[in-house]
């Protein structure tokens, strides 16, 4: 029995040791009190020095170790009975108490080696370990009843609980934004004049108008620049394509300027005589039979007219397919509308904007909104999650979003955000926190130590937690 119990103790997951202490008005010394548990059982062992115990001949001391969390929740372990001479022989003659494992006569034992086991329950992690002390006289009259606290358990698994360090973004003095689009304006062959009703032009010109109108009609924004770049497709001569790309770009600029009467100074234009990059992207993504040969020609050193002729000569069927299905899309006009957005100093107004047009907010404004909520609440988290959607490549936005994800224990998302969070001291700290949350304590410590050296004070507490967990 003792060998099996000792073996169980060696296999236990959690062990607590308590130094010597005295009970029963100092008459008994408890030594080497150890409490341990594995997944299924809790074990208690101790030595009880009873050399100073004084029990009268007709009396009996009953010592009952117990685990308690409240008056209603407790477990009594096997009792230790120490009897005076007459009481001892009374039990021998009249009952079976002598068969109990801890049944003694005073003066005949100096030290009791006690071991007990009970099924483990979760409430025991924080239970009190007490020693019930009952003194019984003749006819089992209760002369004394007392409980001594031996120790308070704290056996719940140590959990890594970090503080998350959010970073305040820099103030965006001028909130510059832009919106981009691409239009496919149809022109009669070799012409550079826009006919608004020609073929698909009504819908393509409407796309440009809608892009501009969304910004122009917003009282919170002001258009500061419009850029247009026109492209032609590679068929035909490079010289003529240059004329067409340049002329058609100027025609679109004139159309927009006359439609809105913008100051001419806000316009910038550029042109690309032949959109070879667009052709390369199309072929690369295709499953054309002549794909590799065409890509080699596109990447070659031939001048544009010879390159187009080579593709047509070597792969006539594929060229015909490209001419019909790809080249029309290479004749396009890309445009960018740049504008500035006013600042929102009223946080309640900023909250409304976040719900309807979050792209108009700066990261600093998102941060201000977040600070009106309690950290870790759904509303708080939503602010930083929205911010990173608006600024997917910003290091600060990604770092703060990683903190939200870690707080929610979405560690996969946190790692994705941290990949774009930069190399700041706070990012270094966050990477250490993530490793620790994943249980990778050895990998966490270098990050946290570096963050501590860089000035992140919270890293010191994390390192202490890891030391406590892993010791």
mmCIF file of C-alpha atoms in Angstrom, residues 2 20-22 27-33 45-53 63 80-82 101-115:
data_model
loop_
_atom_site.group_PDB
_atom_site.id
_atom_site.type_symbol
_atom_site.label_atom_id
_atom_site.label_comp_id
_atom_site.label_asym_id
_atom_site.label_seq_id
_atom_site.Cartn_x
_atom_site.Cartn_y
_atom_site.Cartn_z
ATOM 1 C CA UNK A 2 2.688 2.515 1.038
ATOM 2 C CA UNK A 20 6.766 22.024 10.083
ATOM 3 C CA UNK A 21 4.020 23.462 12.278
ATOM 4 C CA UNK A 22 2.392 22.643 15.620
ATOM 5 C CA UNK A 27 1.491 19.079 21.612
ATOM 6 C CA UNK A 28 1.776 17.685 18.079
ATOM 7 C CA UNK A 29 4.275 18.759 15.443
ATOM 8 C CA UNK A 30 3.342 18.235 11.778
ATOM 9 C CA UNK A 31 6.392 17.648 9.587
ATOM 10 C CA UNK A 32 6.895 17.188 5.857
ATOM 11 C CA UNK A 33 3.296 17.847 4.909
ATOM 12 C CA UNK A 45 1.355 12.597 3.368
ATOM 13 C CA UNK A 46 2.963 13.900 6.573
ATOM 14 C CA UNK A 47 4.804 12.932 9.727
ATOM 15 C CA UNK A 48 3.158 13.606 13.077
ATOM 16 C CA UNK A 49 5.480 13.924 16.074
ATOM 17 C CA UNK A 50 3.331 12.997 19.113
ATOM 18 C CA UNK A 51 6.025 12.642 21.758
ATOM 19 C CA UNK A 52 4.677 15.653 23.644
ATOM 20 C CA UNK A 53 1.052 14.527 23.488
ATOM 21 C CA UNK A 63 -7.212 13.749 14.412
ATOM 22 C CA UNK A 80 -5.780 9.092 13.410
ATOM 23 C CA UNK A 81 -6.896 7.796 16.840
ATOM 24 C CA UNK A 82 -4.539 8.137 19.798
ATOM 25 C CA UNK A 101 -4.759 1.944 9.782
ATOM 26 C CA UNK A 102 -4.034 4.763 12.231
ATOM 27 C CA UNK A 103 -5.035 3.410 15.666
ATOM 28 C CA UNK A 104 -2.525 4.016 18.468
ATOM 29 C CA UNK A 105 -2.030 3.944 22.214
ATOM 30 C CA UNK A 106 -0.406 6.997 23.767
ATOM 31 C CA UNK A 107 3.119 6.505 24.927
ATOM 32 C CA UNK A 108 3.651 3.623 22.490
ATOM 33 C CA UNK A 109 4.281 5.735 19.399
ATOM 34 C CA UNK A 110 6.525 8.744 18.894
ATOM 35 C CA UNK A 111 5.974 9.560 15.240
ATOM 36 C CA UNK A 112 3.132 8.664 12.906
ATOM 37 C CA UNK A 113 3.783 8.396 9.179
ATOM 38 C CA UNK A 114 0.494 9.329 7.578
ATOM 39 C CA UNK A 115 -0.569 8.798 3.956
#
